[in-house]
Short mmCIF file of C-alpha atoms in Angstrom, two decimals:
data_model
loop_
_atom_site.label_atom_id
_atom_site.label_comp_id
_atom_site.label_asym_id
_atom_site.label_seq_id
_atom_site.Cartn_x
_atom_site.Cartn_y
_atom_site.Cartn_z
CA MET A 59 179.64 65.38 79.81
CA ASN A 60 179.61 69.20 79.12
CA ARG A 61 179.90 70.27 82.35
CA THR A 62 181.58 73.31 82.23
CA TYR A 63 180.06 76.04 85.10
CA VAL A 64 179.85 79.76 84.65
CA HIS A 65 179.47 80.51 88.36
CA GLY A 66 183.06 79.31 89.30
CA TYR A 67 184.19 77.70 92.42
CA GLU A 68 185.91 80.41 94.27
CA GLN A 69 185.82 81.04 97.89
CA LYS A 70 183.32 84.55 97.54
CA GLU A 71 181.26 82.37 94.92
CA ASN A 72 180.35 79.49 98.07
CA ILE A 73 179.68 82.31 100.64
CA ARG A 74 177.04 84.04 97.71
CA LEU A 75 175.86 80.23 97.03
CA GLN A 76 175.29 80.27 100.81
CA ASP A 77 173.83 83.56 101.40
CA GLN A 78 171.11 82.94 98.28
CA ALA A 79 170.27 79.69 99.86
CA ALA A 80 169.43 81.59 103.36
CA THR A 81 167.40 84.22 101.53
CA LEU A 82 164.88 81.90 99.14
CA VAL A 83 164.56 78.47 101.72
CA GLU A 84 161.55 79.73 102.13
CA LEU A 85 160.05 80.22 98.81
CA LEU A 86 162.04 77.37 96.90
CA HIS A 87 162.10 74.56 99.52
CA SER A 88 159.14 74.57 102.12
CA ASP A 89 156.92 72.14 100.28
CA THR A 90 159.86 69.57 99.79
CA VAL A 91 159.08 67.25 102.70
CA TYR A 92 160.49 63.64 101.88
CA PRO A 93 158.58 60.77 104.85
CA ALA A 94 160.74 58.86 107.29
CA GLY A 95 162.90 56.16 105.70
CA THR A 96 162.56 57.13 102.16
CA ARG A 97 165.85 57.03 100.04
CA VAL A 98 166.15 60.54 98.35
CA LEU A 99 168.54 61.27 95.58
CA GLU A 100 170.17 64.89 95.57
CA ALA A 101 171.91 64.92 91.72
CA GLY A 102 174.33 67.54 91.32
CA CYS A 103 174.50 68.92 94.90
CA GLY A 104 177.39 71.27 94.19
CA VAL A 105 179.14 72.71 97.39
CA GLY A 106 176.01 71.22 99.10
CA ALA A 107 174.40 75.14 98.89
CA GLN A 108 170.78 73.30 98.86
CA THR A 109 171.22 69.66 100.66
CA VAL A 110 171.46 71.67 104.51
CA THR A 111 168.00 72.43 103.75
CA LEU A 112 166.81 69.03 102.41
CA ALA A 113 168.42 67.26 105.10
CA ARG A 114 166.78 69.92 107.58
CA ASN A 115 163.18 69.28 105.99
CA SER A 116 163.43 65.96 105.75
CA PRO A 117 165.19 64.85 108.64
CA GLN A 118 164.12 60.99 108.48
CA ALA A 119 164.70 60.77 104.79
CA LEU A 120 167.93 58.70 103.88
CA ILE A 121 169.59 61.54 101.29
CA THR A 122 172.68 60.66 99.03
CA SER A 123 173.99 63.88 97.25
CA VAL A 124 176.07 63.52 94.40
CA ASP A 125 178.49 65.86 92.45
CA ILE A 126 180.96 65.12 89.33
CA ILE A 127 183.51 67.48 91.15
CA GLU A 128 185.15 66.15 94.12
CA ALA A 129 186.35 69.68 95.85
CA SER A 130 182.60 70.07 95.51
CA VAL A 131 181.83 66.99 97.26
CA ALA A 132 183.77 67.49 99.82
CA GLU A 133 183.21 71.37 100.62
CA ALA A 134 179.46 69.68 100.73
CA ARG A 135 180.55 67.03 103.54
CA LYS A 136 182.19 69.99 105.37
CA ASN A 137 179.17 72.13 105.82
CA MET A 138 176.85 69.33 106.57
CA GLU A 139 179.22 68.09 109.53
CA ALA A 140 178.97 72.04 110.01
CA ALA A 141 175.39 72.44 110.18
CA GLY A 142 175.52 68.47 112.32
CA LEU A 143 173.29 66.87 110.03
CA ARG A 144 173.95 62.95 109.83
CA ASN A 145 170.96 61.81 107.41
CA VAL A 146 173.25 62.49 103.84
CA GLN A 147 175.65 60.41 102.44
CA PHE A 148 178.07 61.91 99.80
CA CYS A 149 179.32 60.34 96.58
CA GLN A 150 181.37 61.72 94.02
CA GLY A 151 179.90 60.70 90.53
CA ASP A 152 178.70 61.80 87.10
CA ILE A 153 175.02 61.99 86.78
CA PHE A 154 175.28 59.72 83.40
CA HIS A 155 177.07 56.98 85.27
CA LEU A 156 175.88 57.33 88.91
CA PRO A 157 176.78 53.82 90.79
CA PHE A 158 173.81 53.03 91.74
CA GLN A 159 171.12 49.94 91.20
CA PRO A 160 168.05 50.89 89.12
CA GLY A 161 164.94 51.86 90.74
CA SER A 162 167.23 52.67 94.09
CA PHE A 163 165.59 55.03 95.27
CA ASP A 164 162.07 56.86 96.25
CA HIS A 165 162.62 60.57 95.39
CA LEU A 166 164.82 62.56 92.99
CA PHE A 167 165.79 66.05 94.04
CA ILE A 168 167.83 68.01 91.03
CA CYS A 169 168.37 71.99 92.05
CA PHE A 170 170.02 74.54 89.38
CA VAL A 171 171.72 71.65 88.14
CA LEU A 172 170.23 71.32 84.40
CA GLU A 173 170.59 74.53 83.86
CA HIS A 174 174.24 73.68 83.86
CA LEU A 175 173.82 70.44 80.75
CA SER A 176 173.92 70.80 77.53
CA ARG A 177 171.33 67.55 77.46
CA PRO A 178 169.22 67.89 80.49
CA VAL A 179 166.22 65.85 78.70
CA GLU A 180 169.37 62.71 78.51
CA ALA A 181 170.19 63.57 82.05
CA LEU A 182 166.61 63.43 83.43
CA HIS A 183 166.44 59.94 81.04
CA ALA A 184 169.38 58.42 83.18
CA LEU A 185 168.37 59.42 86.46
CA LYS A 186 164.71 58.33 85.81
CA GLU A 187 166.18 54.71 85.93
CA LEU A 188 167.51 54.68 89.09
CA LEU A 189 163.96 55.84 90.32
CA LYS A 190 161.55 53.19 91.35
CA VAL A 191 158.39 53.42 89.81
CA GLY A 192 156.14 55.71 91.60
CA GLY A 193 158.74 57.54 92.86
CA THR A 194 159.02 61.64 92.48
CA VAL A 195 161.54 63.70 90.60
CA THR A 196 161.61 67.40 91.71
CA VAL A 197 163.18 69.84 89.65
CA ILE A 198 164.06 73.68 90.59
CA GLU A 199 165.89 76.09 88.35
CA GLY A 200 165.97 80.06 87.76
CA ASP A 201 165.29 81.76 84.53
CA HIS A 202 167.36 84.62 83.94
CA GLY A 203 164.93 85.99 81.05
CA SER A 204 162.31 86.30 83.83
CA THR A 205 164.30 89.39 85.38
CA TYR A 206 162.82 93.08 85.30
CA PHE A 207 162.89 95.86 87.43
CA TYR A 208 161.94 99.51 87.69
CA PRO A 209 163.63 101.77 86.91
CA ASP A 210 164.27 99.69 83.54
CA SER A 211 167.46 99.77 82.02
CA GLU A 212 168.75 98.69 78.21
CA ALA A 213 172.19 98.42 79.52
CA ALA A 214 170.98 96.33 82.28
CA ARG A 215 169.08 94.39 79.82
CA LYS A 216 172.62 93.67 77.92
CA ALA A 217 174.52 92.95 80.99
CA ILE A 218 172.28 90.27 82.38
CA HIS A 219 172.31 88.93 78.77
CA CYS A 220 176.04 88.92 78.57
CA GLN A 221 175.35 85.65 81.70
CA VAL A 222 172.82 83.83 79.54
CA HIS A 223 175.06 84.32 76.74
CA LEU A 224 177.92 82.83 78.44
CA GLN A 225 176.21 79.95 79.87
CA LYS A 226 174.44 78.96 76.55
CA ARG A 227 178.74 78.92 75.21
CA ALA A 228 179.25 76.81 77.87
CA GLY A 229 176.60 74.34 76.97
CA GLY A 230 174.11 75.22 79.74
CA ASN A 231 170.98 77.27 79.38
CA ALA A 232 169.86 80.26 81.70
CA LEU A 233 166.57 80.72 80.80
CA ILE A 234 165.43 76.86 81.45
CA GLY A 235 162.94 77.44 84.30
CA ARG A 236 160.34 77.83 81.47
CA GLU A 237 160.97 74.59 80.24
CA LEU A 238 160.94 72.52 82.99
CA TYR A 239 157.63 71.20 81.47
CA PRO A 240 158.55 69.94 78.24
CA LEU A 241 161.90 69.00 79.82
CA LEU A 242 160.30 66.41 82.14
CA SER A 243 157.70 65.54 79.25
CA LYS A 244 160.22 64.60 76.93
CA ALA A 245 162.15 62.41 79.44
CA GLY A 246 158.61 60.85 80.14
CA PHE A 247 157.78 61.29 83.51
CA ALA A 248 153.99 62.31 84.08
CA SER A 249 151.53 64.09 86.00
CA ILE A 250 153.91 66.81 85.91
CA ARG A 251 152.95 69.66 88.22
CA VAL A 252 154.83 73.03 87.70
CA SER A 253 154.85 76.49 90.20
CA PRO A 254 156.31 79.38 89.91
CA ARG A 255 158.20 81.18 92.39
CA MET A 256 158.73 84.80 92.03
CA VAL A 257 161.20 86.70 94.01
CA TYR A 258 159.53 90.62 93.99
CA VAL A 259 161.16 92.89 95.80
CA ASP A 260 160.63 96.62 96.72
CA SER A 261 161.75 99.00 99.00
CA SER A 262 159.31 97.29 101.74
CA LYS A 263 161.21 94.10 101.95
CA PRO A 264 165.05 95.04 103.05
CA HIS A 265 166.02 91.52 103.31
CA LEU A 266 165.73 90.56 99.95
CA VAL A 267 166.89 93.90 98.62
CA GLU A 268 170.13 93.18 99.87
CA GLY A 269 169.95 89.47 100.28
CA PHE A 270 168.27 89.07 96.74
CA THR A 271 168.30 91.59 94.28
CA GLU A 272 172.01 92.88 95.45
CA LYS A 273 173.55 90.00 96.48
CA THR A 274 172.70 87.20 94.73
CA PHE A 275 171.14 88.33 91.54
CA THR A 276 173.40 91.51 90.54
CA ALA A 277 176.67 90.03 92.09
CA MET A 278 176.09 86.60 89.90
CA ILE A 279 175.85 89.49 86.98
CA GLU A 280 178.73 91.51 88.15
CA GLY A 281 180.80 88.30 88.45
CA VAL A 282 180.92 87.70 84.59
CA ARG A 283 182.18 91.25 83.89
CA ASP A 284 185.62 89.45 82.48
CA ALA A 285 184.48 86.56 81.01
CA ALA A 286 181.79 89.20 79.07
CA LEU A 287 184.34 91.68 77.90
CA GLU A 288 186.99 89.22 77.09
CA ALA A 289 184.19 87.22 74.96
CA GLY A 290 183.89 90.86 73.20
CA ILE A 291 180.00 90.58 73.24
CA ILE A 292 179.45 93.89 75.17
CA ASP A 293 181.83 97.18 75.85
CA GLN A 294 183.01 97.73 78.99
CA PRO A 295 180.93 101.42 79.43
CA THR A 296 177.47 99.00 78.79
CA PHE A 297 178.22 96.63 81.04
CA ASP A 298 179.42 99.21 84.11
CA GLN A 299 176.21 101.15 83.11
CA GLY A 300 174.15 97.63 83.41
CA ILE A 301 175.93 96.90 86.43
CA GLU A 302 174.71 100.15 88.25
CA ASP A 303 171.57 100.24 86.90
CA LEU A 304 170.59 97.10 88.52
CA TYR A 305 172.23 98.27 91.70
CA ARG A 306 169.93 102.07 91.05
CA THR A 307 166.56 99.25 91.36
CA THR A 308 167.55 98.80 95.53
CA GLN A 309 166.71 102.30 95.52
CA PRO A 310 163.23 103.31 97.85
CA ASP A 311 161.68 103.38 94.31
CA GLY A 312 163.13 100.92 92.45
CA VAL A 313 161.51 97.41 91.95
CA PHE A 314 163.00 94.08 91.05
CA CYS A 315 161.58 91.03 89.71
CA TYR A 316 162.58 87.17 89.16
CA THR A 317 161.01 83.70 88.90
CA PHE A 318 162.31 80.40 89.71
CA PHE A 319 160.48 77.51 88.75
CA LYS A 320 159.90 74.19 90.69
CA ALA A 321 158.48 71.01 89.45
CA VAL A 322 157.30 67.52 90.84
CA ALA A 323 156.45 64.73 88.33
CA GLU A 324 156.05 61.01 88.78
CA LYS A 325 157.58 58.03 87.34
CA THR A 326 154.84 55.50 85.89
CA MET B 72 143.78 114.45 80.30
CA ASN B 73 145.16 112.28 78.02
CA ARG B 74 143.60 108.85 77.64
CA THR B 75 143.52 107.65 74.22
CA TYR B 76 142.95 103.37 73.88
CA VAL B 77 145.12 101.63 72.36
CA HIS B 78 142.75 98.67 72.84
CA GLY B 79 139.70 100.16 70.97
CA TYR B 80 135.92 100.03 71.75
CA GLU B 81 134.50 97.14 68.88
CA GLN B 82 132.25 94.48 70.05
CA LYS B 83 135.22 91.60 69.43
CA GLU B 84 137.25 93.88 71.74
CA ASN B 85 134.27 93.89 74.33
CA ILE B 86 134.27 89.98 74.03
CA ARG B 87 137.73 89.46 74.45
CA LEU B 88 137.86 91.81 77.67
CA GLN B 89 134.54 89.41 78.99
CA ASP B 90 136.39 86.16 77.93
CA GLN B 91 139.90 87.74 80.12
CA ALA B 92 137.69 88.72 83.26
CA ALA B 93 135.80 85.49 83.15
CA THR B 94 139.71 83.38 83.52
CA LEU B 95 141.47 85.84 85.79
CA VAL B 96 138.77 86.57 88.35
CA GLU B 97 140.22 84.02 90.68
CA LEU B 98 143.63 84.69 90.43
CA LEU B 99 142.86 88.79 90.70
CA HIS B 100 140.14 88.98 92.37
CA SER B 101 139.44 86.94 94.92
CA ASP B 102 140.86 88.38 97.93
CA THR B 103 138.91 91.76 96.82
CA VAL B 104 135.88 91.46 99.55
CA TYR B 105 134.40 94.77 101.20
CA PRO B 106 132.09 94.70 103.88
CA ALA B 107 128.41 95.56 104.07
CA GLY B 108 127.79 99.30 103.87
CA THR B 109 131.18 100.39 102.63
CA ARG B 110 130.96 102.77 99.96
CA VAL B 111 133.60 101.91 97.22
CA LEU B 112 134.99 103.72 94.45
CA GLU B 113 135.74 101.57 91.22
CA ALA B 114 137.18 104.42 88.99
CA GLY B 115 137.61 103.24 85.49
CA CYS B 116 134.94 100.63 84.84
CA GLY B 117 135.34 101.30 81.46
CA VAL B 118 132.55 98.48 79.58
CA GLY B 119 132.11 96.75 83.49
CA ALA B 120 134.07 93.61 82.78
CA GLN B 121 135.69 94.00 86.55
CA THR B 122 132.68 95.30 87.83
CA VAL B 123 130.62 92.36 87.62
CA THR B 124 133.59 90.33 89.73
CA LEU B 125 133.72 93.44 92.20
CA ALA B 126 129.83 93.42 92.85
CA ARG B 127 129.42 90.00 93.22
CA ASN B 128 132.39 89.43 95.89
CA SER B 129 130.92 92.29 98.01
CA PRO B 130 127.07 91.76 97.63
CA GLN B 131 126.35 94.50 100.52
CA ALA B 132 129.17 97.12 99.74
CA LEU B 133 127.81 100.24 98.00
CA ILE B 134 129.85 100.76 94.70
CA THR B 135 130.05 103.58 92.40
CA SER B 136 131.84 103.02 89.19
CA VAL B 137 132.59 106.12 86.95
CA ASP B 138 134.31 106.06 83.40
CA ILE B 139 135.75 109.17 81.37
CA ILE B 140 133.51 107.15 78.43
CA GLU B 141 129.67 108.15 78.19
CA ALA B 142 129.40 104.52 75.83
CA SER B 143 131.59 102.63 78.03
CA VAL B 144 129.25 103.51 80.94
CA ALA B 145 126.16 103.00 78.70
CA GLU B 146 128.05 99.20 78.23
CA ALA B 147 128.75 98.58 81.56
CA ARG B 148 125.68 99.38 82.81
CA LYS B 149 123.70 96.71 80.55
CA ASN B 150 126.19 94.55 81.13
CA MET B 151 125.57 94.83 84.87
CA GLU B 152 121.63 94.60 84.62
CA ALA B 153 122.42 91.24 82.37
CA ALA B 154 123.98 90.12 85.90
CA GLY B 155 121.42 90.59 87.98
CA LEU B 156 123.49 93.10 89.98
CA ARG B 157 121.86 96.21 91.78
CA ASN B 158 124.60 97.38 94.26
CA VAL B 159 126.42 99.23 91.91
CA GLN B 160 125.69 102.70 90.57
CA PHE B 161 127.49 104.36 87.41
CA CYS B 162 128.24 107.44 86.37
CA GLN B 163 130.08 109.36 83.89
CA GLY B 164 132.92 111.28 84.78
CA ASP B 165 137.07 112.13 84.48
CA ILE B 166 138.69 110.76 87.04
CA PHE B 167 140.77 114.65 87.38
CA HIS B 168 137.18 115.87 87.96
CA LEU B 169 134.97 113.45 89.99
CA PRO B 170 131.59 114.95 91.13
CA PHE B 171 132.12 113.91 95.02
CA GLN B 172 133.03 115.55 98.33
CA PRO B 173 136.41 114.44 99.60
CA GLY B 174 136.19 111.61 101.45
CA SER B 175 133.41 110.13 100.19
CA PHE B 176 134.35 106.82 99.96
CA ASP B 177 136.06 103.97 102.21
CA HIS B 178 137.83 102.45 99.25
CA LEU B 179 139.02 102.51 95.80
CA PHE B 180 139.37 99.72 93.35
CA ILE B 181 141.24 101.10 89.79
CA CYS B 182 141.96 98.41 87.95
CA PHE B 183 143.56 98.28 83.71
CA VAL B 184 143.63 101.83 84.12
CA LEU B 185 146.53 103.52 85.40
CA GLU B 186 148.66 101.99 81.99
CA HIS B 187 146.51 104.18 80.29
CA LEU B 188 147.10 107.60 81.64
CA SER B 189 150.26 110.00 81.14
CA ARG B 190 149.52 110.86 84.74
CA PRO B 191 149.36 108.03 86.90
CA VAL B 192 150.58 109.63 90.35
CA GLU B 193 148.29 112.88 89.89
CA ALA B 194 145.28 110.42 88.79
CA LEU B 195 145.78 108.85 92.20
CA HIS B 196 146.21 111.42 93.96
CA ALA B 197 143.23 113.44 93.13
CA LEU B 198 141.40 110.09 93.95
CA LYS B 199 143.15 110.14 97.42
CA GLU B 200 141.34 113.09 98.14
CA LEU B 201 138.28 111.32 97.42
CA LEU B 202 138.77 108.45 100.02
CA LYS B 203 138.44 109.09 103.74
CA VAL B 204 141.41 108.92 105.83
CA GLY B 205 142.09 105.10 107.16
CA GLY B 206 140.64 104.23 103.38
CA THR B 207 142.15 101.75 100.90
CA VAL B 208 143.18 101.92 97.55
CA THR B 209 143.58 98.38 95.29
CA VAL B 210 145.01 98.90 91.46
CA ILE B 211 145.53 95.81 89.86
CA GLU B 212 147.35 96.20 86.56
CA GLY B 213 149.49 93.92 83.79
CA ASP B 214 152.94 94.34 83.00
CA HIS B 215 153.58 92.90 79.11
CA GLY B 216 157.46 93.44 79.87
CA SER B 217 156.89 90.18 82.41
CA THR B 218 155.68 88.00 78.99
CA TYR B 219 158.49 85.44 78.42
CA PHE B 220 157.29 82.08 76.42
CA TYR B 221 158.40 78.87 74.82
CA PRO B 222 159.63 78.33 72.89
CA ASP B 223 161.22 81.49 73.03
CA SER B 224 161.18 84.12 69.62
CA GLU B 225 162.50 87.08 69.17
CA ALA B 226 160.14 88.01 66.42
CA ALA B 227 156.95 87.47 69.17
CA ARG B 228 159.31 89.76 72.01
CA LYS B 229 159.23 92.41 68.84
CA ALA B 230 155.68 92.17 67.91
CA ILE B 231 154.63 92.55 72.01
CA HIS B 232 156.88 95.27 72.26
CA CYS B 233 155.16 97.44 69.02
CA GLN B 234 151.95 97.08 71.54
CA VAL B 235 154.28 98.56 74.14
CA HIS B 236 155.65 101.05 72.12
CA LEU B 237 152.23 102.71 70.61
CA GLN B 238 150.58 102.46 73.93
CA LYS B 239 153.35 104.81 75.07
CA ARG B 240 152.91 106.96 72.22
CA ALA B 241 149.04 107.01 73.26
CA GLY B 242 150.32 108.28 76.50
CA GLY B 243 150.39 104.99 78.80
CA ASN B 244 152.60 102.42 79.92
CA ALA B 245 152.20 98.59 79.41
CA LEU B 246 154.56 97.97 81.64
CA ILE B 247 153.45 99.80 84.54
CA GLY B 248 152.67 96.53 86.51
CA ARG B 249 156.24 96.62 87.92
CA GLU B 250 156.03 100.45 89.18
CA LEU B 251 152.91 100.18 91.19
CA TYR B 252 154.92 100.66 94.73
CA PRO B 253 156.69 103.62 93.66
CA LEU B 254 153.58 104.75 91.78
CA LEU B 255 151.53 104.47 95.38
CA SER B 256 154.08 105.70 97.31
CA LYS B 257 154.62 109.20 95.31
CA ALA B 258 151.49 109.59 95.43
CA GLY B 259 151.62 109.61 99.23
CA PHE B 260 149.80 106.20 100.37
CA ALA B 261 150.70 104.27 103.34
CA SER B 262 150.97 100.59 104.13
CA ILE B 263 151.54 99.42 100.20
CA ARG B 264 151.65 95.73 99.44
CA VAL B 265 152.04 94.66 96.40
CA SER B 266 151.24 90.90 95.42
CA PRO B 267 152.62 89.92 91.68
CA ARG B 268 149.74 87.14 90.22
CA MET B 269 151.40 84.88 87.48
CA VAL B 270 149.63 83.14 85.17
CA TYR B 271 151.72 80.42 84.27
CA VAL B 272 150.02 78.48 81.73
CA ASP B 273 151.44 74.85 80.05
CA SER B 274 149.43 72.43 77.87
CA SER B 275 147.70 70.91 82.01
CA LYS B 276 145.78 73.74 81.57
CA PRO B 277 143.95 74.15 78.58
CA HIS B 278 141.70 76.26 80.05
CA LEU B 279 144.31 79.21 80.27
CA VAL B 280 145.95 77.97 76.90
CA GLU B 281 142.95 78.95 75.74
CA GLY B 282 141.58 81.72 77.51
CA PHE B 283 144.70 83.54 78.28
CA THR B 284 147.87 82.63 76.22
CA GLU B 285 145.39 82.63 73.16
CA LYS B 286 142.46 84.33 73.35
CA THR B 287 143.46 87.14 75.65
CA PHE B 288 147.38 87.96 75.15
CA THR B 289 147.91 86.68 71.68
CA ALA B 290 144.35 87.74 70.74
CA MET B 291 145.93 91.56 72.16
CA ILE B 292 148.95 91.50 70.26
CA GLU B 293 147.61 90.69 66.67
CA GLY B 294 145.12 93.65 67.52
CA VAL B 295 147.32 96.27 66.57
CA ARG B 296 148.45 94.86 63.70
CA ASP B 297 147.42 97.69 61.35
CA ALA B 298 148.33 100.11 63.70
CA ALA B 299 151.96 98.74 63.95
CA LEU B 300 152.65 98.27 60.17
CA GLU B 301 151.21 101.45 59.98
CA ALA B 302 153.51 103.20 62.49
CA GLY B 303 156.17 101.72 60.51
CA ILE B 304 157.91 100.45 63.44
CA ILE B 305 157.68 96.53 62.35
CA ASP B 306 157.64 94.77 59.36
CA GLN B 307 154.87 92.53 58.07
CA PRO B 308 156.74 89.43 57.77
CA THR B 309 158.36 89.84 61.36
CA PHE B 310 154.74 91.15 63.09
CA ASP B 311 153.28 87.81 61.55
CA GLN B 312 156.14 85.74 62.43
CA GLY B 313 156.03 86.70 65.75
CA ILE B 314 152.16 85.93 66.02
CA GLU B 315 152.85 82.66 64.70
CA ASP B 316 154.89 82.37 67.62
CA LEU B 317 152.39 83.08 69.98
CA TYR B 318 150.41 80.99 68.92
CA ARG B 319 152.91 78.19 68.72
CA THR B 320 153.56 78.46 72.82
CA THR B 321 149.88 76.84 72.85
CA GLN B 322 151.30 73.71 71.23
CA PRO B 323 151.88 70.74 73.92
CA ASP B 324 155.45 71.46 74.98
CA GLY B 325 154.72 75.12 74.76
CA VAL B 326 154.86 77.32 78.06
CA PHE B 327 153.60 80.66 78.47
CA CYS B 328 154.46 83.27 81.78
CA TYR B 329 152.78 86.98 82.15
CA THR B 330 152.31 88.51 85.56
CA PHE B 331 149.71 91.11 86.72
CA PHE B 332 150.71 93.01 90.05
CA LYS B 333 148.07 93.95 92.59
CA ALA B 334 148.45 96.94 94.99
CA VAL B 335 146.90 97.73 98.00
CA ALA B 336 147.58 100.80 100.18
CA GLU B 337 146.28 102.94 102.74
CA LYS B 338 145.33 106.48 103.11
CA THR B 339 146.62 108.02 106.89
#
């Protein structure tokens, strides 16, 4: 299973992921609430950035969160304890070979995971086996191709494309958000409902200017600088201009747009 | 005043605009309702595609709809009569020199108009004069840069860019949706609230596949074929491939995304 990450695992990155989670919680997660006693599998929990919200929104659900990387699972467990949440069990494991019986879960929750997989349909297939008939899957992904802004900037678009390119080279897909419907359809799920969750940012929303445009999106693109230059997919002046232009969109007359996609579907 | 249209005024175009209006009415207009007795100025009514909805949603408001082109005003008047609506007065006039006293209106409504103007801030300024203090302005615009789809296609993106290019050459701006906040701010309006209205289309929504992706958006891009080829901004095989790829997004596994922007602001 190819699951090389573009995002890295440094402490700074963890803080960014936590910031991102805090800003976007309402937009992405407020409508995901699982009933008491239902068994929920979170596939690919990473350091638990979404797990805290998942556990808080469904305090009586029995959540199992797995990740392939042992260090991430350990960090997630720590974050959960720090948050005082007790309804999550963690376990290290590969999405394609999880140690659960078929039909073990009522619901699947998969957030910011498929974008990193080279075989997302097969992953959904494998996870569907663990879901009981009548159960639901919830998938949330971003789509970097949904990014546009004012003032527009070709350099900024090129810098963003570096991230898309590097993620593709690592076997992932940074444009996967728009694909949730066909992916779930190909994996055999039914009653697929996709809802876009657009983050629209202008200066009347300073928490999003800082929390999303600056600290989440631009920081992420800035984070691939060395890799992009090393890969020779952009020249340094263009990349740096692109980052400057992304920061420019945080000025009082700037606007920034990005769209996440959330899908819910059923196993029939 | 530069107001050369890219869209043209043929009968086929009128039908397209009517189709578009029908599909998007709920998304764009359902939250625009003016109280009984308020005076509303619709600036740039064209053939009245939005006027019918405006008049239906606010049956007791006193609407005045103006357009610079006499033939459009005549057509709009005909459409209004056909719809049996009586709360609209039409008048031919230039947005920059309308025959009304300052402060004549309680509300301004401007839909799919600024995209065609070379001086949108000045137009908003001129119209603001006609608004009384405490009155509101509502602006709705699309943004062709908000378009993305699955399967992705460079040819399709190039074909769309032809429309953007031609509209720019005609003095307009097909990427204006994202700019509503700074435009209204520069024109001196206060309490500006912008809300994106995203049209997300997958095959679970056949009326949007046909009504929006096919008959509205792709038909519009297809409509600039001759102008684009004549201007030499694209070669014929690429343009035709782009159109084919846009139609490809209407297949069962296809997805299409476009975002309109709606802004409401106040004169203080």
